[in-house]
């Protein structure tokens, strides 16, 4: 009797000799599609036959077997070069790790060239205006693949309030800042066609749906929905051993265990999406990358973009002054013995030994400024679009990877748990040619950098003098920056008092916030205040409106001003009330919401003067 096609495929036919080393897979070829068979060949060629050892004969768990290949197809398509390239890269990196190879062997570090800015001086003001002028030619990319679990928060980090005076979440603050840049830039262009600044958000399986829900339930915080694009990052396969054998999920033998690949994936996602070419055809020149919980970032962006435009930087890394040996990566120029050079972030625990090994016996030390000459990288990048497209045309967005296996013992033959390859967004410059113009822009930490990444317990353990980087310090940093900006503009701002929340000592400045439409750059602030104004330490000042002017205001309490753009409001005279006060909250007290507990305080609203102007016209607000 003639054999069926299925029997022929599952038997010892000539066409399946490639699977002879894996009988359990060979028996199941009949249930697989041609595409799935090609994927199976890749896996066997790369030494992954163990993935099929447990497979029963055809007819048993066939849907799960097909589901396995659905996952393999996703892993293959989402990695530049596919699974074959991933496994081969992993073998090389794991061999280097086992051998203890130093990635910086042959390189000599030196201080790169960049711009160090002083807030409020003439140069800073000029660069801010240049940055606003360029903003209409920019696109923004927000890397937001993480949940807030590390902070003690169950939701996505973008939904966290940046500060609790207004309750605006990080995503709202970012979008309002981009919209303010958009309006100011088009205005400076003098009647040019109104251009929307695009925003791309890189999400993950964990954050994609909640991010979309946050946008949709808040009408995209004022953006046109088509202005915002979500790109979902896939995970990568885990590795079980030094031979780069892929790890099966301990809870499902028909799934490969996966973990995040790191925010470096953003480059490959942008390349494969085709958006870069669309932006270029629309006349865009710059791509700005930023991360999800730095409430100060947009105070630094206009001047940094101005630096990129005036210097013609292909890559501009935003940076802050960094103390020698401080636990933050340093931006460093590396020159290899063979002549190669690159300007990249070198992690602090690698920079000091690298300097010692290359003729600097004291390693990383402070210079005459009191800071290390290697500025602190804060993972915010501005890339020139033309050269970015050219580079990604060669690399398809693949970023230099690393692997960090946790070995069971000094023999380095087995792992405590599975590992995976990782990549970082800021390592993009590693593949650039020597002709690339790579620099940095340093700004004061108080103005540019206050990330929220530690939970209260971990933040309280940070050694004295080091940044806590918690929700507590992130919020207080916003009030401090706004107070210092107003003080620089001539307003008399009372000195802060010290207090302790969740075990962290912080300076408590007046709780001052304003919408980006009120003041995007320092020149805006200077135009709208004068030196006859005073704000006491216990005060709260909230300004929502483009044309609100503080003219001799003396505030001791709480004032909230809301005004439409067509309403011009002059705020004068003395305003005094009981105001809003900060009440201590214990982070273990579950009667409070997570976003309050993680700060260690809540705002008790006793009394305020709140005025809203919803009609066009000129108005005067006084007590």
Coordinates of C-alpha atoms in Angstrom, one line a residue:
X1 CA 0.0 0.0 0.0
X2 CA 1.3 3.5 -0.9
X3 CA 2.5 5.4 2.1
X4 CA 0.9 8.8 2.8
X5 CA 2.9 12.1 2.5
X6 CA 2.8 12.4 6.3
X7 CA 4.2 8.9 6.8
X8 CA 6.9 9.6 4.3
X9 CA 7.9 12.9 6.0
X10 CA 7.9 11.3 9.4
X11 CA 9.9 8.2 8.2
X12 CA 13.5 7.9 7.0
X13 CA 13.0 9.7 3.7
X14 CA 15.9 11.3 1.9
X15 CA 14.7 14.9 2.5
X16 CA 15.0 14.8 6.3
X17 CA 18.5 13.6 6.8
X18 CA 19.4 17.0 8.3
X19 CA 17.2 16.0 11.3
X20 CA 18.8 12.5 11.8
X21 CA 20.7 13.7 14.9
X22 CA 17.3 14.6 16.6
X23 CA 14.9 11.7 16.2
X24 CA 12.1 13.3 18.3
X25 CA 12.0 16.3 15.9
X26 CA 12.4 14.2 12.8
X27 CA 9.3 12.2 13.7
X28 CA 7.3 15.5 14.0
X29 CA 8.3 17.1 10.7
X30 CA 5.0 16.1 9.1
X31 CA 3.1 18.6 11.4
X32 CA 5.3 21.5 10.6
X33 CA 5.0 24.1 7.8
X34 CA 7.8 24.8 5.4
X35 CA 8.7 28.0 7.3
X36 CA 8.8 26.1 10.6
X37 CA 11.0 23.4 9.1
X38 CA 13.5 26.2 8.0
X39 CA 13.5 27.5 11.6
X40 CA 14.1 23.9 12.9
X41 CA 17.1 23.6 10.6
X42 CA 18.6 26.8 12.0
X43 CA 18.2 25.5 15.5
X44 CA 19.8 22.1 14.8
X45 CA 22.6 23.7 12.9
X46 CA 23.3 25.9 15.9
X47 CA 23.4 23.0 18.4
X48 CA 19.9 23.3 19.9
X49 CA 18.6 19.8 19.5
X50 CA 18.0 19.6 23.2
X51 CA 14.9 21.8 22.7
X52 CA 13.1 18.8 21.1
X53 CA 14.3 15.9 23.3
X54 CA 11.0 15.8 25.2
X55 CA 8.7 15.9 22.1
X56 CA 6.3 13.0 21.9
X57 CA 5.2 11.4 18.6
X58 CA 2.9 13.3 16.2
X59 CA -0.7 13.4 17.4
X60 CA 0.3 14.3 21.0
X61 CA 0.5 18.0 21.9
X62 CA 0.8 19.1 18.3
X63 CA -0.7 22.5 18.9
X64 CA 1.9 23.2 21.6
X65 CA 4.7 22.2 19.2
X66 CA 3.3 24.6 16.6
X67 CA 3.1 27.3 19.3
X68 CA 6.7 26.7 20.1
X69 CA 7.6 27.6 16.5
X70 CA 5.4 30.6 16.6
X71 CA 7.6 31.9 19.5
X72 CA 10.8 30.9 17.6
X73 CA 9.6 32.8 14.6
X74 CA 9.1 36.0 16.7
X75 CA 12.6 35.6 18.3
X76 CA 14.1 35.1 14.9
X77 CA 12.4 38.1 13.2
X78 CA 13.0 40.6 16.1
X79 CA 16.8 40.2 16.3
X80 CA 19.0 41.7 13.6
X81 CA 20.4 38.6 11.7
X82 CA 17.9 36.3 13.3
X83 CA 18.4 33.5 15.9
X84 CA 21.5 32.2 14.1
X85 CA 23.3 35.5 14.7
X86 CA 22.0 35.7 18.3
X87 CA 23.4 32.2 19.2
X88 CA 26.7 32.9 17.4
X89 CA 27.2 36.3 19.1
X90 CA 26.3 34.6 22.4
X91 CA 29.0 31.9 22.0
X92 CA 31.6 34.5 21.3
X93 CA 30.7 36.8 24.2
X94 CA 30.3 33.8 26.6
X95 CA 33.8 32.6 25.6
X96 CA 35.2 36.1 26.2
X97 CA 33.5 36.3 29.6
X98 CA 34.8 32.9 30.7
X99 CA 38.3 33.9 29.6
X100 CA 38.0 37.2 31.5
X101 CA 38.6 39.2 28.4
X102 CA 38.6 43.0 29.0
X103 CA 36.5 44.8 26.3
X104 CA 38.8 47.8 26.7
X105 CA 42.1 45.9 26.1
X106 CA 44.3 48.0 23.8
X107 CA 42.4 51.3 24.4
X108 CA 43.7 54.4 26.1
X109 CA 41.2 56.8 27.7
X110 CA 41.3 60.5 27.4
X111 CA 38.9 63.4 28.0
X112 CA 36.6 64.0 25.0
X113 CA 35.6 67.4 23.8
X114 CA 32.2 68.8 24.7
X115 CA 30.3 71.8 26.0
X116 CA 30.0 72.7 29.7
X117 CA 27.1 75.2 30.1
X118 CA 26.4 77.6 32.9
X119 CA 22.7 78.1 33.5
X120 CA 21.4 81.6 32.8
X121 CA 24.5 83.2 31.2
X122 CA 24.4 84.8 27.8
X123 CA 25.7 81.7 26.0
X124 CA 23.1 79.5 27.7
X125 CA 20.3 81.9 26.7
X126 CA 21.5 81.9 23.1
X127 CA 21.8 78.1 23.0
X128 CA 18.3 77.7 24.5
X129 CA 16.8 79.9 21.7
X130 CA 18.8 78.0 19.1
X131 CA 17.4 74.8 20.5
X132 CA 13.8 76.0 20.4
X133 CA 14.3 77.2 16.8
X134 CA 15.5 73.6 15.8
X135 CA 12.8 71.8 17.8
X136 CA 10.4 71.8 14.9
X137 CA 12.9 69.7 13.0
X138 CA 13.2 67.1 15.8
X139 CA 11.6 63.8 16.7
X140 CA 11.5 62.5 20.3
X141 CA 11.9 58.8 21.3
X142 CA 10.9 57.8 24.9
X143 CA 12.3 54.5 26.1
X144 CA 9.7 53.1 28.5
X145 CA 9.8 49.3 28.7
X146 CA 9.8 49.0 32.5
X147 CA 7.2 48.6 35.2
X148 CA 7.5 50.5 38.5
X149 CA 8.0 47.3 40.6
X150 CA 11.5 48.4 41.7
X151 CA 9.9 51.6 43.1
X152 CA 7.2 49.8 45.0
X153 CA 4.6 50.7 42.3
X154 CA 2.5 48.2 40.4
X155 CA 1.7 50.4 37.4
X156 CA 3.9 51.7 34.6
X157 CA 6.5 54.3 35.6
X158 CA 5.1 56.8 33.0
X159 CA 1.8 56.9 35.0
X160 CA 3.6 58.0 38.2
X161 CA 3.0 61.6 39.3
X162 CA 6.2 63.5 38.6
X163 CA 5.1 65.7 41.5
X164 CA 2.0 65.7 43.7
X165 CA 1.3 69.4 43.8
X166 CA -0.5 69.1 40.5
X167 CA -0.5 65.3 40.2
X168 CA 0.7 65.4 36.6
X169 CA 2.3 62.1 35.6
X170 CA 5.6 61.8 33.8
X171 CA 4.0 61.2 30.5
X172 CA 1.8 64.2 30.7
X173 CA 4.7 66.4 31.7
X174 CA 6.8 65.1 28.7
X175 CA 4.0 65.5 26.2
X176 CA 3.1 69.0 27.4
X177 CA 6.8 70.0 27.1
X178 CA 7.0 68.7 23.5
X179 CA 3.8 70.6 22.6
X180 CA 5.2 73.8 24.1
X181 CA 8.4 73.3 22.1
X182 CA 6.4 72.7 19.0
X183 CA 4.4 75.9 19.4
X184 CA 7.4 78.0 20.4
X185 CA 9.5 76.6 17.5
X186 CA 6.9 77.3 14.9
X187 CA 6.4 80.8 16.2
X188 CA 10.1 81.5 16.0
X189 CA 10.0 80.3 12.4
X190 CA 7.7 83.2 11.6
X191 CA 4.6 81.9 9.9
X192 CA 6.1 78.7 8.6
X193 CA 3.6 75.8 8.3
X194 CA 2.7 74.4 11.7
X195 CA 4.8 71.2 12.1
X196 CA 3.9 68.4 14.6
X197 CA 6.8 67.0 16.5
X198 CA 6.5 63.2 16.5
X199 CA 6.8 61.1 19.7
X200 CA 7.8 57.4 19.6
X201 CA 7.4 55.4 22.8
X202 CA 9.3 52.1 23.0
X203 CA 7.2 49.7 25.1
X204 CA 7.5 46.1 26.1
X205 CA 5.0 43.2 26.7
X206 CA 4.6 44.6 30.2
X207 CA 4.0 48.2 29.3
X208 CA 2.4 48.4 25.9
X209 CA -1.3 48.0 26.8
X210 CA -1.1 50.2 29.9
X211 CA 0.8 52.9 28.0
X212 CA -1.9 52.9 25.3
X213 CA -4.6 53.0 27.9
X214 CA -3.0 56.0 29.7
X215 CA -2.8 57.9 26.4
X216 CA -6.3 57.1 25.2
X217 CA -8.0 57.8 28.6
X218 CA -6.3 61.2 28.7
X219 CA -6.9 62.2 25.0
X220 CA -3.2 61.8 24.4
X221 CA -2.6 64.7 26.8
X222 CA -3.2 67.2 24.0
X223 CA -1.3 65.5 21.2
X224 CA -3.0 64.4 18.0
X225 CA -3.2 60.5 18.3
X226 CA -1.3 60.1 15.0
X227 CA 1.6 62.1 16.4
X228 CA 2.4 59.3 18.9
X229 CA 3.6 55.9 17.8
X230 CA 4.2 52.9 20.1
X231 CA 7.0 50.4 19.1
X232 CA 7.0 47.2 21.2
X233 CA 10.3 45.6 22.1
X234 CA 10.5 41.8 22.1
X235 CA 12.5 39.8 24.6
X236 CA 15.5 37.6 23.7
X237 CA 16.2 34.0 24.4
X238 CA 17.9 33.0 27.6
X239 CA 21.1 31.0 27.6
X240 CA 21.7 27.9 29.8
X241 CA 25.5 27.4 29.4
X242 CA 28.7 28.5 27.8
X243 CA 27.7 26.7 24.6
X244 CA 24.8 29.1 24.2
X245 CA 22.2 26.4 24.5
X246 CA 18.8 28.1 24.6
X247 CA 17.0 27.7 28.0
X248 CA 13.5 26.2 28.1
X249 CA 11.0 27.9 30.3
X250 CA 10.9 26.0 33.6
X251 CA 7.1 26.3 33.6
X252 CA 6.5 25.3 30.0
X253 CA 8.6 22.9 28.0
X254 CA 7.2 24.2 24.8
X255 CA 8.5 27.7 25.4
X256 CA 12.0 29.2 25.3
X257 CA 12.7 31.3 28.4
X258 CA 13.1 34.9 27.5
X259 CA 14.2 38.1 29.3
X260 CA 14.5 41.8 28.2
X261 CA 17.4 42.6 25.8
X262 CA 17.9 46.2 27.1
X263 CA 17.0 49.6 25.8
X264 CA 19.6 49.4 23.0
X265 CA 16.8 47.6 21.0
X266 CA 15.3 51.0 20.3
X267 CA 17.7 51.5 17.4
X268 CA 16.7 48.3 15.6
X269 CA 13.0 49.0 16.2
X270 CA 13.3 52.5 14.6
X271 CA 15.3 51.1 11.7
X272 CA 12.8 48.3 11.0
X273 CA 9.8 50.6 11.4
X274 CA 10.8 52.8 8.4
X275 CA 10.0 55.9 10.4
X276 CA 13.5 57.3 10.1
X277 CA 13.2 57.7 6.3
X278 CA 9.7 59.2 6.8
X279 CA 11.1 61.8 9.2
X280 CA 14.0 62.6 6.8
X281 CA 11.6 63.1 3.9
X282 CA 9.6 65.5 6.2
X283 CA 12.7 67.6 6.7
X284 CA 13.6 66.4 10.2
X285 CA 17.2 66.7 11.4
X286 CA 17.4 65.4 14.9
X287 CA 16.3 62.5 17.1
X288 CA 16.2 62.9 20.8
X289 CA 16.2 59.9 23.1
X290 CA 15.1 60.1 26.7
X291 CA 14.1 57.8 29.6
X292 CA 10.9 57.5 31.6
X293 CA 11.3 59.1 35.0
X294 CA 13.5 62.2 34.9
X295 CA 11.2 65.1 35.8
X296 CA 13.9 67.7 35.0
X297 CA 14.9 66.6 31.6
X298 CA 13.0 69.1 29.5
X299 CA 14.7 72.0 31.3
X300 CA 18.0 70.7 29.7
X301 CA 16.7 69.9 26.2
X302 CA 16.5 73.3 24.5
X303 CA 20.1 74.3 25.3
X304 CA 21.4 70.8 24.5
X305 CA 19.6 70.8 21.1
X306 CA 21.1 74.3 20.6
X307 CA 24.6 72.8 21.2
X308 CA 23.9 70.0 18.7
X309 CA 22.8 72.5 16.0
X310 CA 25.7 74.9 16.5
X311 CA 28.4 72.3 16.8
X312 CA 26.9 69.9 14.2
X313 CA 27.3 67.0 16.5
X314 CA 26.4 63.6 15.1
X315 CA 25.9 62.4 18.7
X316 CA 25.4 64.6 21.7
X317 CA 25.3 62.9 25.1
X318 CA 23.6 64.9 27.9
X319 CA 25.8 64.8 31.0
X320 CA 26.1 66.2 34.5
X321 CA 29.2 67.0 36.6
X322 CA 30.5 63.8 38.1
X323 CA 32.7 63.3 41.2
X324 CA 35.6 61.0 40.7
X325 CA 34.6 57.3 41.3
X326 CA 30.9 58.4 41.6
X327 CA 28.6 55.5 40.7
X328 CA 27.6 56.9 37.3
X329 CA 29.2 56.1 33.9
X330 CA 31.7 58.6 32.6
X331 CA 31.8 59.9 29.0
X332 CA 35.2 59.0 27.7
X333 CA 37.3 59.1 24.5
X334 CA 39.0 55.7 23.8
X335 CA 41.9 55.4 21.4
X336 CA 43.0 51.9 20.4
X337 CA 46.6 51.0 19.6
X338 CA 45.5 50.3 16.0
X339 CA 44.2 53.9 15.6
X340 CA 40.5 53.3 16.2
X341 CA 38.7 56.0 18.4
X342 CA 35.3 56.2 19.9
X343 CA 33.6 58.5 22.4
X344 CA 31.3 56.4 24.7
X345 CA 30.0 55.9 28.2
X346 CA 32.4 53.8 30.3
X347 CA 30.9 52.4 33.5
X348 CA 32.4 53.9 36.7
X349 CA 33.7 50.5 37.9
X350 CA 35.6 50.1 34.6
X351 CA 36.8 53.7 34.2
X352 CA 39.0 53.9 37.3
X353 CA 40.9 50.6 36.6
X354 CA 41.3 51.5 32.9
X355 CA 42.9 54.8 33.8
X356 CA 45.2 53.1 36.3
X357 CA 46.3 50.6 33.7
X358 CA 47.1 53.3 31.1
X359 CA 49.5 55.6 32.9
X360 CA 47.3 57.3 35.4
X361 CA 48.4 55.8 38.8
X362 CA 45.7 57.7 40.8
X363 CA 42.9 56.5 38.4
X364 CA 39.8 58.7 38.2
X365 CA 40.5 61.8 40.3
X366 CA 38.8 65.3 40.5
X367 CA 40.4 68.1 38.6
X368 CA 40.6 71.8 39.5
X369 CA 36.9 72.2 39.1
X370 CA 36.3 69.7 42.0
X371 CA 34.8 67.2 39.6
X372 CA 36.2 64.4 37.4
X373 CA 37.1 65.5 33.9
X374 CA 34.9 62.6 32.7
X375 CA 31.3 63.9 32.8
X376 CA 28.5 61.7 34.1
X377 CA 26.3 60.1 31.5
X378 CA 22.6 60.4 32.1
X379 CA 21.4 58.3 29.1
X380 CA 19.8 61.1 27.1
X381 CA 21.0 61.3 23.5
X382 CA 20.6 63.7 20.6
X383 CA 21.5 62.2 17.2
X384 CA 21.8 63.9 13.8
X385 CA 19.2 62.1 11.6
X386 CA 21.3 62.0 8.4
X387 CA 24.3 60.2 9.9
X388 CA 22.0 58.1 12.1
X389 CA 20.2 56.7 9.0
X390 CA 23.6 56.1 7.3
X391 CA 25.0 54.2 10.3
X392 CA 21.8 52.1 10.7
X393 CA 21.9 51.3 7.0
X394 CA 25.1 49.4 7.8
X395 CA 24.2 47.9 11.2
X396 CA 20.4 47.5 10.9
X397 CA 20.3 49.0 14.4
X398 CA 22.3 46.2 16.0
X399 CA 24.1 47.6 19.1
X400 CA 27.3 46.1 20.6
X401 CA 26.1 43.6 23.2
X402 CA 27.5 42.2 26.4
X403 CA 26.7 39.2 28.6
X404 CA 26.8 39.1 32.4
X405 CA 26.5 35.4 33.5
X406 CA 26.4 34.6 37.2
X407 CA 28.7 31.6 37.5
X408 CA 28.3 28.9 40.1
X409 CA 32.0 28.9 41.0
X410 CA 35.4 30.0 39.8
X411 CA 35.6 27.3 37.1
X412 CA 33.1 29.4 35.2
X413 CA 31.6 26.2 33.7
X414 CA 28.0 26.6 34.8
X415 CA 25.6 29.4 35.7
X416 CA 23.5 29.9 38.8
X417 CA 20.6 30.8 36.5
X418 CA 20.1 31.4 32.8
X419 CA 21.6 34.6 31.3
X420 CA 21.0 36.5 28.0
X421 CA 22.7 39.1 25.8
X422 CA 22.0 42.7 26.6
X423 CA 22.5 46.0 24.9
X424 CA 22.3 49.7 25.9
X425 CA 21.0 52.6 23.9
X426 CA 24.0 54.8 24.8
X427 CA 26.5 52.3 23.1
X428 CA 25.3 53.4 19.7
X429 CA 28.6 55.4 19.1
X430 CA 30.8 52.3 19.4
X431 CA 30.4 51.4 15.7
X432 CA 30.7 55.0 14.3
X433 CA 33.7 55.9 12.0
X434 CA 36.5 58.1 13.4
X435 CA 35.1 61.0 11.3
X436 CA 31.9 61.1 13.3
X437 CA 31.5 64.3 15.4
X438 CA 30.7 63.0 18.8
X439 CA 30.4 65.3 21.8
X440 CA 28.6 66.0 25.0
X441 CA 26.7 68.8 26.8
X442 CA 27.2 69.2 30.6
X443 CA 24.6 70.9 32.7
X444 CA 24.2 71.4 36.4
X445 CA 22.7 68.3 38.1
X446 CA 20.0 70.5 39.8
X447 CA 18.7 71.5 36.4
X448 CA 19.0 68.3 34.4
X449 CA 19.0 65.1 36.4
X450 CA 16.7 63.7 39.1
X451 CA 15.7 60.2 38.1
X452 CA 13.2 58.2 40.0
X453 CA 14.5 54.6 40.2
X454 CA 14.9 53.4 43.8
X455 CA 12.2 52.3 46.3
X456 CA 12.1 54.0 49.8
X457 CA 14.0 51.1 51.5
X458 CA 16.9 51.1 49.0
X459 CA 17.0 54.9 48.8
X460 CA 17.3 55.2 52.6
X461 CA 20.4 52.9 52.5
X462 CA 22.3 55.1 50.1
X463 CA 25.5 56.5 51.8
X464 CA 25.2 60.1 53.0
X465 CA 26.1 62.6 50.3
X466 CA 25.1 60.3 47.4
X467 CA 21.9 60.8 45.4
X468 CA 18.9 58.8 46.6
X469 CA 17.1 58.8 43.1
X470 CA 13.7 58.1 44.7
X471 CA 10.2 59.5 44.2
X472 CA 10.9 61.7 47.3
X473 CA 14.1 63.3 45.9
X474 CA 12.7 63.4 42.3
X475 CA 9.7 65.5 43.4
X476 CA 11.8 67.8 45.7
X477 CA 14.3 68.3 42.8
X478 CA 11.5 69.8 40.7
X479 CA 10.7 72.3 43.4
X480 CA 14.3 73.1 43.9
X481 CA 15.0 73.7 40.2
X482 CA 12.0 75.9 39.7
X483 CA 12.9 77.9 42.9
X484 CA 16.5 78.4 41.7
X485 CA 15.4 79.4 38.2
X486 CA 13.0 82.1 39.6
X487 CA 15.8 83.2 42.0
X488 CA 18.2 83.6 39.1
X489 CA 15.5 85.7 37.3
X490 CA 15.4 88.0 40.3
X491 CA 12.5 86.7 42.4
X492 CA 13.2 86.6 46.1
X493 CA 12.8 82.9 47.1
X494 CA 13.1 82.0 50.7
X495 CA 15.8 79.4 51.7
X496 CA 14.7 75.8 52.0
X497 CA 14.4 73.9 55.2
X498 CA 15.7 70.3 55.7
X499 CA 13.3 67.5 56.5
X500 CA 13.4 63.7 56.5
X501 CA 10.9 61.6 54.5
X502 CA 11.2 57.8 54.3
X503 CA 14.6 58.0 55.9
X504 CA 16.0 60.4 53.3
X505 CA 17.1 63.9 54.3
X506 CA 16.0 66.5 51.6
X507 CA 15.9 70.2 51.1
X508 CA 12.2 71.4 51.0
X509 CA 11.9 74.5 48.8
X510 CA 8.6 76.3 48.0
X511 CA 6.4 74.0 46.0
X512 CA 6.6 75.9 42.7
X513 CA 5.4 74.4 39.4
X514 CA 4.4 75.8 36.1
X515 CA 3.1 74.4 32.8
X516 CA 5.7 74.3 30.0
X517 CA 3.5 76.7 28.0
X518 CA 4.2 79.4 30.7
X519 CA 8.0 79.0 30.6
X520 CA 9.9 76.7 28.4
X521 CA 13.3 78.5 28.6
X522 CA 15.0 80.9 31.0
X523 CA 14.2 83.9 28.7
X524 CA 10.5 83.2 29.1
X525 CA 10.8 83.2 32.9
X526 CA 12.8 86.5 32.9
X527 CA 10.0 88.1 30.8
X528 CA 7.3 87.1 33.2
X529 CA 8.6 88.0 36.6
X530 CA 10.5 90.8 38.3
X531 CA 12.7 91.4 41.3
X532 CA 9.8 92.9 43.4
X533 CA 8.4 89.3 43.9
X534 CA 8.8 87.2 47.0
X535 CA 7.8 83.6 47.8
X536 CA 8.1 82.2 51.3
X537 CA 9.4 78.7 52.0
X538 CA 6.0 77.3 53.1
X539 CA 4.3 78.5 49.9
X540 CA 2.9 76.7 46.9
X541 CA 2.7 78.4 43.5
X542 CA 1.0 76.8 40.5
X543 CA 0.9 78.6 37.2
X544 CA -1.1 77.1 34.3
X545 CA -1.3 79.6 31.5
X546 CA 0.9 81.2 28.8
X547 CA 0.4 84.8 29.7
X548 CA 0.6 85.0 33.5
X549 CA 2.9 87.8 34.8
X550 CA 4.2 88.1 38.4
X551 CA 4.6 91.8 39.0
X552 CA 5.4 92.5 42.7
X553 CA 3.7 89.4 44.1
X554 CA 4.4 88.6 47.7
X555 CA 3.2 85.1 48.4
X556 CA 2.9 83.4 51.8
X557 CA 0.5 80.5 51.3
X558 CA -0.9 78.8 48.2
X559 CA -1.8 80.5 44.9
X560 CA -3.1 78.6 41.8
X561 CA -3.6 80.5 38.6
X562 CA -5.3 78.9 35.6
X563 CA -5.7 80.9 32.4
X564 CA -6.4 80.3 28.7
X565 CA -3.8 81.6 26.2
X566 CA -6.0 84.6 25.3
X567 CA -6.2 85.8 28.9
X568 CA -3.3 88.0 30.1
X569 CA -3.1 88.0 33.9
X570 CA -1.0 90.3 36.0
X571 CA -0.5 89.0 39.6
X572 CA 0.3 91.7 42.1
X573 CA 0.3 92.5 45.8
X574 CA 0.4 90.4 49.0
X575 CA -1.4 87.0 49.1
X576 CA -1.4 85.2 52.4
X577 CA -3.4 82.1 53.5
X578 CA -2.9 78.9 55.5
X579 CA -1.7 77.2 52.3
X580 CA -0.9 73.5 51.7
X581 CA 1.3 71.6 54.1
X582 CA 3.4 68.4 53.8
X583 CA 2.4 65.6 56.2
X584 CA 4.7 62.7 56.8
X585 CA 3.6 59.3 55.6
X586 CA 5.3 55.9 56.4
X587 CA 5.9 53.9 53.3
X588 CA 4.7 50.8 55.0
X589 CA 1.3 52.4 55.8
X590 CA -1.0 50.6 53.3
X591 CA -3.9 53.0 54.0
X592 CA -2.2 55.4 51.5
X593 CA -1.9 54.8 47.8
X594 CA 1.5 53.5 46.5
X595 CA 2.3 56.7 44.8
X596 CA 2.0 58.6 48.1
X597 CA 3.7 56.1 50.3
X598 CA 6.8 55.9 48.1
X599 CA 7.4 59.7 48.7
X600 CA 6.9 59.7 52.5
X601 CA 4.6 62.7 52.5
X602 CA 1.2 63.8 51.4
X603 CA -0.1 67.3 50.7
X604 CA -2.8 68.5 53.0
X605 CA -4.7 71.3 51.3
X606 CA -5.8 73.7 54.1
X607 CA -6.5 76.9 52.2
X608 CA -5.6 78.5 48.9
X609 CA -6.4 81.3 46.5
X610 CA -7.3 79.7 43.1
X611 CA -8.3 81.8 40.1
X612 CA -9.3 80.6 36.7
X613 CA -9.6 82.9 33.6
X614 CA -11.6 81.3 30.9
X615 CA -12.4 84.4 28.8
X616 CA -10.0 86.5 26.7
X617 CA -8.9 89.8 28.1
X618 CA -6.5 91.6 30.5
X619 CA -6.9 90.8 34.2
X620 CA -5.3 91.8 37.5
X621 CA -5.1 89.3 40.3
X622 CA -4.4 90.6 43.8
X623 CA -5.5 89.6 47.3

